[in-house]
Amino acid sequence: MAKWGQGDPRWIVEERADATNVNNWHWTERDATGWSKTQLEQLLVGIAVGSEAGSCEISDLKQMEGEASCNSRKGKLIFFYEWNITLSWKGTMKESGEKHEGFVEIPNLSEENEVDDTEISVSKKKGDGDVLKDLMRTEGTSKIREALRHYLKVLKTEFTLGMILPTKTSAGLELAVKKKLSENNVQDSVLPVSLDTVGVKIPTVKILLKEMFDSPVEELYSIFITKELVQKFSKSCAVIQAKRGGKLQMFDGCITGEYIELLPSQRIVMKWRCRNWPHEHYATVALNFKDWATQTELQVECKGVPVCNEDSTRQCWQKQHFKEIHVLLEQTKVNAE
């Protein structure tokens, strides 16, 4: 019998106070199927592209078959995923207003192939409109690959939080790093993760959203920097100081922040937080405006969103911003007529 502290290190329980999966030696598995279906639908549906000929958008997730999982063994993560995805797309010709539709098929998204090598085929229902099919096959496919890469990134980072359990050694190193940072007076904003006032890590995610608006880029940009327009679509009081360092407050104080960068009709960057987030924790939100003549594509990137608030943050942008701005633009168009 080995003496205390000797023998196979995988069984030395003192490395973890709770004696759970010592040194991460044992096989553990986490099912990612349900989580992946939600992520893929959110990332793929709504992808929009446009050109001088017209515009197209992924309108629906028609079919998704497959599974995904993450496994941990000997402190290493192993990923398995295999998906067969069919998406519906709709497009509109700019001059004639003709509408066309078709499908996008991704027959084998798996760990065996790189995203760039994954087959993506675009088809169109009978009739004219091949120019829209070509738009989806080129620009659309490029954005779909970008969304798939983002899915794999969050699968391998945010989804796996907690699967590799800290050992006595790693925990000691983490404390030493925190102490060193504290001594150097490094601010939380430059740390790789956000910390609350007692130094606990806040797991965060990055959210990417896209939306196409029937509006010139100047008009859409002005909606985000004009107090009266913000109050119209949010249906609440707002504070909008649209300048570098200016304050932002919406939905009666539920959303607060500060403007970091304003590039007219092109880009807005803000510090941004919800009232129920950890104290003094802000995400960085970038709004990028892409001009398509009579339409504008809005690309929203939210970095540093607390994991537990990911769904509510998505809904905030999709329902309380995008949906209400569409209504405002439609009302403006009717009033002008």
XYZ file of N, CA, C and O in Angstrom, residues 10-197:
752
model
N -3.524 10.374 -10.165
C -4.916 10.586 -10.547
C -5.862 10.316 -9.387
O -7.006 10.740 -9.408
N -5.381 9.626 -8.338
C -6.257 9.271 -7.220
C -5.990 10.117 -5.978
O -6.514 9.836 -4.914
N -5.136 11.123 -6.087
C -4.832 11.951 -4.922
C -5.978 12.929 -4.705
O -6.065 13.974 -5.349
N -6.878 12.589 -3.809
C -8.097 13.349 -3.588
C -7.812 14.739 -3.047
O -8.572 15.667 -3.295
N -6.697 14.936 -2.329
C -6.423 16.230 -1.737
C -6.213 17.315 -2.796
O -6.253 18.498 -2.484
N -6.033 16.938 -4.066
C -5.893 17.936 -5.114
C -7.173 18.732 -5.299
O -7.172 19.826 -5.826
N -8.345 18.122 -4.926
C -9.615 18.838 -4.987
C -10.338 18.621 -3.676
O -10.550 17.497 -3.254
N -10.749 19.714 -3.052
C -11.402 19.611 -1.752
C -12.693 18.811 -1.820
O -13.078 18.152 -0.864
N -13.404 18.874 -2.986
C -14.667 18.142 -3.082
C -14.484 16.737 -3.636
O -15.453 15.995 -3.806
N -13.254 16.359 -3.981
C -12.942 15.022 -4.491
C -13.717 14.690 -5.748
O -13.983 13.544 -6.053
N -14.071 15.694 -6.538
C -14.851 15.486 -7.752
C -13.934 15.361 -8.957
O -13.179 16.266 -9.261
N -14.005 14.217 -9.672
C -13.239 13.990 -10.890
C -11.796 14.466 -10.731
O -11.336 15.394 -11.395
N -11.090 13.825 -9.849
C -9.740 14.235 -9.480
C -8.845 14.398 -10.695
O -8.744 13.521 -11.541
N -8.194 15.570 -10.770
C -7.291 15.896 -11.877
C -7.952 15.768 -13.251
O -7.279 15.595 -14.256
N -9.293 15.821 -13.276
C -10.051 15.724 -14.523
C -9.744 14.443 -15.292
O -9.784 14.421 -16.518
N -9.460 13.361 -14.540
C -9.012 12.123 -15.173
C -10.160 11.355 -15.810
O -10.024 10.774 -16.874
N -11.313 11.336 -15.158
C -12.415 10.489 -15.618
C -13.154 11.095 -16.800
O -13.160 12.298 -17.010
N -13.812 10.230 -17.557
C -14.588 10.634 -18.729
C -15.887 11.276 -18.260
O -16.652 10.696 -17.505
N -16.121 12.502 -18.699
C -17.402 13.158 -18.444
C -17.969 13.617 -19.778
O -17.225 13.928 -20.714
N -19.278 13.655 -19.871
C -19.925 14.007 -21.135
C -21.042 15.005 -20.879
O -21.775 14.902 -19.897
N -21.171 15.974 -21.788
C -22.253 16.958 -21.703
C -22.959 17.004 -23.053
O -22.330 17.250 -24.086
N -24.256 16.766 -23.034
C -25.050 16.780 -24.265
C -25.251 18.215 -24.739
O -25.772 19.059 -24.010
N -24.865 18.498 -25.979
C -24.989 19.851 -26.529
C -26.040 19.936 -27.623
O -26.123 20.945 -28.332
N -26.867 18.913 -27.764
C -27.812 18.873 -28.878
C -28.849 19.984 -28.791
O -29.025 20.765 -29.733
N -29.561 20.061 -27.677
C -30.589 21.089 -27.537
C -30.018 22.486 -27.596
O -30.568 23.384 -28.250
N -28.902 22.691 -26.894
C -28.239 23.993 -26.896
C -27.810 24.369 -28.312
O -27.969 25.520 -28.737
N -27.271 23.396 -29.058
C -26.800 23.665 -30.415
C -27.940 24.046 -31.347
O -27.802 24.940 -32.189
N -29.076 23.370 -31.220
C -30.214 23.687 -32.086
C -30.654 25.134 -31.888
O -30.950 25.844 -32.857
N -30.684 25.562 -30.634
C -31.069 26.942 -30.349
C -30.044 27.917 -30.918
O -30.394 28.920 -31.553
N -28.760 27.631 -30.693
C -27.700 28.510 -31.181
C -27.710 28.612 -32.704
O -27.632 29.716 -33.264
N -27.802 27.473 -33.378
C -27.756 27.471 -34.839
C -28.947 28.208 -35.439
O -28.801 28.954 -36.412
N -30.115 28.014 -34.858
C -31.292 28.725 -35.375
C -31.134 30.230 -35.203
O -31.429 31.010 -36.113
N -30.662 30.652 -34.032
C -30.489 32.082 -33.783
C -29.424 32.691 -34.690
O -29.547 33.844 -35.128
N -28.376 31.928 -34.980
C -27.288 32.446 -35.801
C -27.621 32.458 -37.292
O -27.173 33.347 -38.017
N -28.410 31.485 -37.755
C -28.651 31.331 -39.187
C -29.900 32.070 -39.672
O -29.861 32.740 -40.708
N -30.999 31.936 -38.943
C -32.242 32.588 -39.371
C -32.087 34.101 -39.204
O -31.714 34.584 -38.146
N -32.383 34.818 -40.261
C -32.246 36.272 -40.232
C -31.024 36.781 -40.966
O -30.891 38.000 -41.172
N -30.118 35.881 -41.379
C -28.969 36.316 -42.172
C -29.486 36.990 -43.437
O -30.333 36.459 -44.145
N -28.994 38.179 -43.720
C -29.485 38.953 -44.858
C -28.321 39.440 -45.712
O -27.258 39.783 -45.197
N -28.542 39.464 -47.022
C -27.548 39.973 -47.966
C -28.273 40.825 -48.999
O -29.475 40.663 -49.231
N -27.542 41.723 -49.613
C -28.154 42.593 -50.611
C -27.155 43.024 -51.661
O -25.939 42.962 -51.463
N -27.678 43.444 -52.788
C -26.857 43.960 -53.880
C -27.707 44.942 -54.678
O -28.851 45.226 -54.323
N -27.148 45.426 -55.767
C -27.899 46.348 -56.616
C -29.103 45.653 -57.254
O -30.073 46.313 -57.626
N -29.054 44.347 -57.378
C -30.150 43.609 -58.011
C -31.305 43.336 -57.057
O -32.460 43.219 -57.476
N -31.019 43.186 -55.766
C -32.079 42.861 -54.819
C -31.510 42.451 -53.474
O -30.332 42.672 -53.187
N -32.352 41.840 -52.658
C -31.932 41.421 -51.322
C -32.515 40.049 -50.996
O -33.566 39.660 -51.510
N -31.815 39.308 -50.133
C -32.240 37.970 -49.724
C -32.065 37.823 -48.220
O -31.235 38.491 -47.609
N -32.840 36.899 -47.652
C -32.766 36.679 -46.216
C -33.099 35.223 -45.906
O -33.988 34.629 -46.537
N -32.374 34.631 -44.953
C -32.731 33.304 -44.451
C -33.989 33.485 -43.600
O -33.948 34.147 -42.572
N -35.094 32.917 -44.049
C -36.382 33.187 -43.408
C -36.817 32.130 -42.406
O -37.629 32.416 -41.523
N -36.280 30.910 -42.521
C -36.794 29.855 -41.654
C -35.811 28.688 -41.582
O -35.057 28.441 -42.524
N -35.830 28.008 -40.451
C -35.087 26.761 -40.302
C -36.064 25.632 -40.606
O -36.931 25.310 -39.806
N -35.959 25.062 -41.798
C -36.934 24.059 -42.245
C -36.691 22.703 -41.600
O -37.624 22.000 -41.219
N -35.417 22.329 -41.453
C -35.101 21.021 -40.884
C -33.710 21.027 -40.263
O -32.789 21.650 -40.793
N -33.587 20.353 -39.118
C -32.280 20.187 -38.488
C -32.241 18.816 -37.834
O -32.995 18.543 -36.902
N -31.390 17.971 -38.333
C -31.231 16.623 -37.788
C -29.783 16.425 -37.372
O -28.866 16.874 -38.055
N -29.598 15.744 -36.257
C -28.242 15.456 -35.813
C -28.099 15.575 -34.311
O -29.089 15.600 -33.568
N -26.862 15.665 -33.860
C -26.571 15.731 -32.430
C -25.207 16.357 -32.211
O -24.396 16.479 -33.133
N -24.973 16.749 -30.969
C -23.682 17.318 -30.587
C -23.423 17.015 -29.121
O -24.356 16.940 -28.314
N -22.155 16.831 -28.778
C -21.786 16.587 -27.383
C -20.345 17.008 -27.166
O -19.564 17.146 -28.108
N -20.010 17.219 -25.889
C -18.646 17.557 -25.500
C -18.213 16.593 -24.404
O -18.959 16.356 -23.462
N -17.031 16.045 -24.550
C -16.521 15.079 -23.585
C -15.185 15.542 -23.023
O -14.383 16.174 -23.718
N -14.976 15.223 -21.758
C -13.723 15.569 -21.092
C -13.037 14.283 -20.648
O -13.661 13.416 -20.030
N -11.753 14.173 -20.961
C -10.967 12.984 -20.563
C -9.527 13.405 -20.348
O -8.913 14.026 -21.220
N -9.002 13.116 -19.171
C -7.627 13.458 -18.826
C -7.358 14.953 -19.005
O -6.291 15.364 -19.459
N -8.345 15.776 -18.673
C -8.165 17.214 -18.752
C -8.255 17.782 -20.151
O -7.969 18.956 -20.366
N -8.663 16.959 -21.141
C -8.794 17.430 -22.511
C -10.260 17.352 -22.942
O -10.984 16.452 -22.533
N -10.675 18.302 -23.782
C -12.037 18.340 -24.287
C -12.092 17.728 -25.678
O -11.251 18.028 -26.533
N -13.076 16.886 -25.903
C -13.270 16.225 -27.187
C -14.686 16.536 -27.656
O -15.654 16.341 -26.911
N -14.821 17.011 -28.896
C -16.115 17.434 -29.403
C -16.612 16.498 -30.500
O -15.852 16.086 -31.378
N -17.902 16.192 -30.436
C -18.572 15.414 -31.470
C -19.811 16.201 -31.915
O -20.619 16.618 -31.078
N -19.955 16.402 -33.201
C -21.164 17.045 -33.706
C -21.368 16.627 -35.165
O -20.413 16.444 -35.923
N -22.602 16.431 -35.518
C -22.965 16.068 -36.886
C -24.366 16.595 -37.160
O -25.323 16.217 -36.489
N -24.480 17.501 -38.146
C -25.743 18.158 -38.418
C -26.098 18.119 -39.909
O -25.227 18.268 -40.768
N -27.369 17.897 -40.169
C -27.946 18.012 -41.518
C -28.998 19.105 -41.429
O -30.030 18.939 -40.772
N -28.730 20.243 -42.074
C -29.555 21.436 -41.900
C -30.136 21.885 -43.238
O -29.422 21.931 -44.253
N -31.423 22.212 -43.228
C -32.075 22.792 -44.402
C -32.724 24.114 -43.999
O -33.511 24.163 -43.050
N -32.378 25.164 -44.717
C -32.899 26.500 -44.439
C -33.739 26.992 -45.615
O -33.489 26.610 -46.765
N -34.719 27.821 -45.326
C -35.506 28.473 -46.379
C -35.017 29.905 -46.547
O -34.691 30.567 -45.560
N -34.963 30.381 -47.804
C -34.605 31.767 -48.044
C -35.637 32.437 -48.940
O -36.299 31.793 -49.749
N -35.769 33.748 -48.748
C -36.663 34.553 -49.572
C -35.903 35.758 -50.094
O -35.022 36.283 -49.406
N -36.246 36.168 -51.303
C -35.561 37.314 -51.886
C -36.511 38.194 -52.675
O -37.567 37.748 -53.111
N -36.114 39.453 -52.848
C -36.926 40.424 -53.585
C -36.047 41.160 -54.589
O -34.981 41.676 -54.230
N -36.503 41.196 -55.858
C -35.801 41.955 -56.885
C -36.029 43.442 -56.640
O -37.154 43.868 -56.354
N -34.970 44.238 -56.758
C -35.077 45.641 -56.392
C -35.955 46.429 -57.355
O -36.828 47.197 -56.935
N -35.777 46.264 -58.654
C -36.516 47.072 -59.612
C -37.953 46.606 -59.778
O -38.889 47.402 -59.713
N -38.160 45.332 -60.007
C -39.508 44.814 -60.290
C -40.315 44.507 -59.043
O -41.539 44.444 -59.086
N -39.617 44.284 -57.918
C -40.326 43.906 -56.705
C -40.730 42.441 -56.671
O -41.424 42.006 -55.746
N -40.320 41.674 -57.695
C -40.650 40.248 -57.726
C -40.022 39.524 -56.545
O -38.902 39.813 -56.157
N -40.770 38.576 -56.011
C -40.293 37.807 -54.863
C -39.988 36.376 -55.291
O -40.741 35.772 -56.058
N -38.896 35.854 -54.778
C -38.483 34.485 -55.082
C -38.043 33.802 -53.787
O -37.727 34.468 -52.796
N -38.029 32.498 -53.813
C -37.637 31.759 -52.617
C -36.980 30.446 -52.996
O -37.081 29.976 -54.144
N -36.304 29.864 -52.011
C -35.610 28.608 -52.263
C -35.085 28.018 -50.970
O -35.570 28.352 -49.878
N -34.072 27.154 -51.102
C -33.554 26.450 -49.930
C -32.026 26.507 -49.901
O -31.372 26.624 -50.932
N -31.490 26.405 -48.692
C -30.050 26.251 -48.472
C -29.860 24.956 -47.696
O -30.477 24.766 -46.645
N -29.033 24.072 -48.206
C -28.808 22.781 -47.553
C -27.368 22.647 -47.089
O -26.430 22.940 -47.835
N -27.218 22.220 -45.843
C -25.905 21.931 -45.259
C -25.959 20.470 -44.819
O -26.375 20.160 -43.701
N -25.582 19.530 -45.690
C -25.825 18.112 -45.419
C -24.908 17.462 -44.396
O -25.245 16.417 -43.835
N -23.740 18.054 -44.140
C -22.821 17.370 -43.229
C -21.889 18.349 -42.530
O -20.717 18.485 -42.868
N -22.434 19.039 -41.534
C -21.592 19.861 -40.666
C -21.115 18.962 -39.532
O -21.892 18.546 -38.680
N -19.823 18.630 -39.523
C -19.311 17.703 -38.512
C -17.864 18.031 -38.179
O -17.209 18.816 -38.879
N -17.380 17.389 -37.109
C -16.001 17.631 -36.675
C -14.992 17.052 -37.660
O -13.797 17.336 -37.579
N -15.463 16.278 -38.630
C -14.562 15.678 -39.603
C -14.127 16.670 -40.683
O -13.157 16.424 -41.398
N -14.864 17.772 -40.820
C -14.568 18.741 -41.875
C -14.417 20.143 -41.296
O -15.115 20.509 -40.354
N -13.526 20.927 -41.887
C -13.436 22.337 -41.547
C -14.654 23.054 -42.111
O -15.251 22.613 -43.096
N -15.013 24.174 -41.495
C -16.186 24.919 -41.968
C -16.024 25.326 -43.423
O -16.976 25.257 -44.210
N -14.818 25.736 -43.815
C -14.599 26.166 -45.194
C -14.756 25.023 -46.187
O -14.984 25.266 -47.385
N -14.625 23.783 -45.719
C -14.773 22.621 -46.597
C -16.165 22.008 -46.532
O -16.469 21.058 -47.258
N -17.010 22.528 -45.645
C -18.361 21.993 -45.492
C -19.214 22.357 -46.705
O -19.244 23.517 -47.139
N -19.926 21.380 -47.227
C -20.768 21.608 -48.410
C -21.989 22.457 -48.049
O -22.699 22.171 -47.083
N -22.228 23.493 -48.828
C -23.424 24.323 -48.686
C -23.999 24.529 -50.084
O -23.330 25.094 -50.958
N -25.212 24.043 -50.325
C -25.833 24.163 -51.649
C -27.059 25.056 -51.578
O -27.814 25.030 -50.608
N -27.251 25.863 -52.609
C -28.376 26.796 -52.691
C -29.245 26.435 -53.888
O -28.733 26.232 -54.993
N -30.532 26.330 -53.671
C -31.472 26.039 -54.754
C -32.578 27.083 -54.751
O -32.794 27.785 -53.765
N -33.294 27.172 -55.870
C -34.384 28.126 -56.015
C -35.579 27.431 -56.639
O -35.430 26.537 -57.481
N -36.767 27.822 -56.223
C -37.967 27.271 -56.835
C -38.091 27.777 -58.270
O -37.418 28.703 -58.682
N -38.987 27.178 -59.030
C -39.110 27.491 -60.451
C -39.372 28.968 -60.691
O -39.942 29.665 -59.867
N -38.948 29.438 -61.880
C -39.177 30.823 -62.248
C -37.878 31.581 -62.414
O -36.780 31.012 -62.345
N -38.023 32.863 -62.698
C -36.839 33.718 -62.857
C -36.215 33.992 -61.489
O -36.604 33.417 -60.492
N -35.275 34.908 -61.490
C -34.654 35.274 -60.216
C -33.349 34.578 -59.940
O -32.928 34.481 -58.783
N -32.685 34.097 -60.999
C -31.398 33.423 -60.791
C -30.361 34.354 -60.173
O -29.437 33.898 -59.497
N -30.527 35.657 -60.399
C -29.582 36.602 -59.829
C -29.647 36.573 -58.303
O -28.625 36.748 -57.618
N -30.840 36.326 -57.748
C -30.978 36.206 -56.296
C -30.360 34.903 -55.797
O -29.756 34.855 -54.726
N -30.530 33.854 -56.585
C -29.903 32.575 -56.221
C -28.386 32.730 -56.183
O -27.715 32.231 -55.264
N -27.835 33.443 -57.166
C -26.383 33.667 -57.200
C -25.943 34.507 -56.003
O -24.856 34.300 -55.456
N -26.781 35.472 -55.607
C -26.462 36.299 -54.445
C -26.392 35.445 -53.186
O -25.476 35.598 -52.362
N -27.331 34.528 -53.016
C -27.315 33.633 -51.860
C -26.135 32.668 -51.936
O -25.532 32.345 -50.913
N -25.810 32.229 -53.153
C -24.722 31.248 -53.324
C -23.363 31.861 -53.005
O -22.459 31.153 -52.554
N -23.212 33.169 -53.216
C -21.933 33.820 -52.960
C -21.927 34.525 -51.601
O -21.340 34.047 -50.634
N -22.604 35.674 -51.532
C -22.620 36.447 -50.287
C -23.317 35.690 -49.158
O -22.862 35.701 -48.009
N -24.430 35.037 -49.497
C -25.178 34.310 -48.465
C -24.377 33.168 -47.875
O -24.325 32.993 -46.656
N -23.740 32.398 -48.734
C -22.933 31.269 -48.266
C -21.781 31.744 -47.375
O -21.452 31.110 -46.378
N -21.181 32.871 -47.749
C -20.084 33.418 -46.942
C -20.560 33.753 -45.531
O -19.878 33.455 -44.542
N -21.736 34.366 -45.421
C -22.258 34.723 -44.092
C -22.690 33.480 -43.315
O -22.583 33.442 -42.086
N -23.179 32.479 -44.017
C -23.555 31.233 -43.342
C -22.315 30.574 -42.749
O -22.340 30.090 -41.610
N -21.223 30.548 -43.494
C -19.975 29.961 -42.959
C -19.494 30.752 -41.740
O -18.999 30.172 -40.774
N -19.643 32.068 -41.787
C -19.256 32.899 -40.651
C -20.082 32.533 -39.419
O -19.554 32.437 -38.310
N -21.386 32.299 -39.617
C -22.256 31.919 -38.506
C -21.886 30.540 -37.965
O -21.899 30.308 -36.745
N -21.533 29.613 -38.842
C -21.139 28.267 -38.410
C -19.838 28.316 -37.613
O -19.685 27.603 -36.614
N -18.909 29.157 -38.045
C -17.659 29.303 -37.300
C -17.930 29.857 -35.899
O -17.310 29.424 -34.920
N -18.861 30.799 -35.814
C -19.193 31.356 -34.502
C -19.840 30.300 -33.610
O -19.546 30.224 -32.411
N -20.701 29.461 -34.197
C -21.316 28.368 -33.425
C -20.251 27.460 -32.830
O -20.293 27.106 -31.638
N -19.278 27.062 -33.628
C -18.224 26.165 -33.140
C -17.363 26.849 -32.084
O -16.910 26.205 -31.135
N -17.162 28.158 -32.237
C -16.365 28.883 -31.251
C -17.039 28.875 -29.884
O -16.400 28.581 -28.863
N -18.339 29.196 -29.854
C -19.035 29.230 -28.556
C -19.255 27.824 -28.008
O -19.290 27.622 -26.791
N -19.388 26.841 -28.903
C -19.490 25.447 -28.449
C -18.236 25.055 -27.674
O -18.315 24.376 -26.640
N -17.083 25.490 -28.161
C -15.809 25.090 -27.568
C -15.344 26.017 -26.442
O -14.321 25.754 -25.825
N -16.087 27.069 -26.182
C -15.705 27.997 -25.108
C -16.815 28.127 -24.078
O -16.782 27.502 -23.030
N -17.845 28.924 -24.399
C -18.896 29.193 -23.418
C -19.626 27.929 -22.959
O -19.881 27.749 -21.769
N -19.953 27.030 -23.909
C -20.714 25.836 -23.534
C -19.935 24.928 -22.584
O -20.519 24.224 -21.761
N -18.618 24.926 -22.677
C -17.804 23.991 -21.895
C -17.394 24.523 -20.535
O -16.631 23.861 -19.825
N -17.880 25.713 -20.163
C -17.505 26.271 -18.863
C -17.814 25.293 -17.737
O -18.912 24.760 -17.642
N -16.827 25.031 -16.895
C -17.024 24.155 -15.750
C -16.708 22.694 -16.006
O -16.697 21.892 -15.070
N -16.427 22.316 -17.262
C -16.136 20.909 -17.541
C -14.735 20.517 -17.100
O -14.497 19.394 -16.682
N -13.784 21.447 -17.214
C -12.430 21.195 -16.719
C -12.352 21.798 -15.327
O -12.298 23.018 -15.168
N -12.378 20.950 -14.329
C -12.410 21.413 -12.945
C -11.024 21.832 -12.473
O -10.022 21.184 -12.797
N -10.939 22.929 -11.723
C -9.632 23.396 -11.252
C -9.037 22.456 -10.212
O -9.751 21.931 -9.363
N -7.735 22.239 -10.292
C -7.029 21.460 -9.282
C -6.405 22.417 -8.281
O -6.455 23.636 -8.440
N -5.799 21.864 -7.274
C -5.153 22.688 -6.263
C -4.100 23.590 -6.892
O -3.989 24.774 -6.582
N -3.337 23.039 -7.849
C -2.275 23.806 -8.487
C -2.828 24.940 -9.321
O -2.390 26.072 -9.233
N -3.835 24.627 -10.183
C -4.382 25.660 -11.059
C -5.090 26.739 -10.270
O -5.035 27.914 -10.618
N -5.768 26.341 -9.175
C -6.450 27.336 -8.352
C -5.436 28.285 -7.715
O -5.653 29.490 -7.625
N -4.282 27.721 -7.274
C -3.255 28.557 -6.682
C -2.672 29.537 -7.683
O -2.424 30.700 -7.365
N -2.476 29.085 -8.925
C -1.971 29.976 -9.960
C -2.945 31.100 -10.250
O -2.561 32.250 -10.447
N -4.245 30.757 -10.278
C -5.260 31.770 -10.549
C -5.263 32.848 -9.472
O -5.329 34.041 -9.758
N -5.155 32.431 -8.215
C -5.135 33.396 -7.123
C -3.900 34.283 -7.216
O -3.950 35.479 -6.934
N -2.761 33.691 -7.600
C -1.530 34.469 -7.726
C -1.653 35.514 -8.824
O -1.202 36.649 -8.676
N -2.288 35.141 -9.940
C -2.479 36.080 -11.033
C -3.376 37.227 -10.598
O -3.103 38.391 -10.869
N -4.474 36.891 -9.907
C -5.386 37.939 -9.433
C -4.667 38.902 -8.489
O -4.853 40.114 -8.547
N -3.823 38.348 -7.595
C -3.095 39.184 -6.642
C -2.145 40.114 -7.377
O -2.025 41.297 -7.059
N -1.459 39.580 -8.386
C -0.510 40.372 -9.152
C -1.219 41.503 -9.881
O -0.765 42.642 -9.908
N -2.372 41.184 -10.496
C -3.138 42.203 -11.206
C -3.607 43.286 -10.255
O -3.619 44.468 -10.576
N -4.017 42.865 -9.055
C -4.485 43.826 -8.061
C -3.364 44.762 -7.650
O -3.554 45.969 -7.496
N -2.165 44.209 -7.479
C -1.019 45.021 -7.082
C -0.669 46.043 -8.155
O -0.203 47.138 -7.880
N -0.907 45.672 -9.430
C -0.577 46.562 -10.540
C -1.714 47.515 -10.885
O -1.646 48.243 -11.877
N -2.818 47.446 -10.078
C -3.973 48.328 -10.282
C -4.560 48.209 -11.684
O -4.955 49.192 -12.305
N -4.590 46.989 -12.213
C -5.186 46.769 -13.528
C -6.694 46.820 -13.384
O -7.261 46.203 -12.502
N -7.391 47.552 -14.299
C -8.832 47.689 -14.227
C -9.512 46.425 -14.747
O -8.989 45.706 -15.591
N -10.728 46.187 -14.239
C -11.493 45.020 -14.671
C -11.706 44.998 -16.174
O -11.778 43.956 -16.787
N -11.816 46.170 -16.780
C -12.163 46.232 -18.193
C -11.102 45.616 -19.093
O -11.384 45.266 -20.224
N -9.852 45.478 -18.612
C -8.816 44.897 -19.448
C -8.547 43.443 -19.107
O -7.693 42.818 -19.703
N -9.280 42.892 -18.170
C -9.098 41.487 -17.850
C -9.783 40.628 -18.891
O -10.753 41.046 -19.522
N -9.318 39.383 -19.105
C -9.952 38.537 -20.104
C -11.379 38.170 -19.751
O -12.136 37.779 -20.599
N -11.747 38.251 -18.478
C -13.127 38.030 -18.060
C -13.500 39.161 -17.129
O -12.658 39.814 -16.545
N -14.825 39.390 -16.996
C -15.283 40.446 -16.111
C -15.311 39.943 -14.685
O -15.663 38.805 -14.420
N -14.963 40.811 -13.732
C -14.978 40.449 -12.330
C -15.932 41.369 -11.594
O -16.014 42.552 -11.899
N -16.680 40.832 -10.626
C -17.526 41.709 -9.839
C -16.700 42.238 -8.672
O -15.491 42.055 -8.598
N -17.340 42.909 -7.706
C -16.603 43.621 -6.670
C -15.855 42.705 -5.718
O -14.990 43.153 -4.995
